[in-house]
Amino acid sequence: MSIKIGDVDVANEIVELHFQVARTQLILDKLLEANPTLQFPQGTKMADIENEAIQILQRKFPSMGIKRK
């Protein structure tokens, strides 16, 4: 049985998001291991990345009114 909110299948979305987060964490770990001088984006660059992520969510879920906190 799945739970839907609007057009979103909540259970499938949760599993997919957990997979994507775990994969991204592993990729970052491997990149940092292979490139010890690699640095994470700071300040404005990190804010730009976060804003881009919010825009992606807004396009994916336009009826949810997603905004930056």
C-alpha angles and dihedrals in degrees: 000000000000131000118223128197107191105313094338121105096210099199094050092045092052092051092046092049093049089051093049093048093048092047092048092049091051092048091050091048091051092046092050092047091051094042110035093177092055112119130203117241113270136203114336094012091056091047089052090052091049091049090050090051090052091050090053090052091047090054092046094047105025096163095055098074093228113190137167114267 
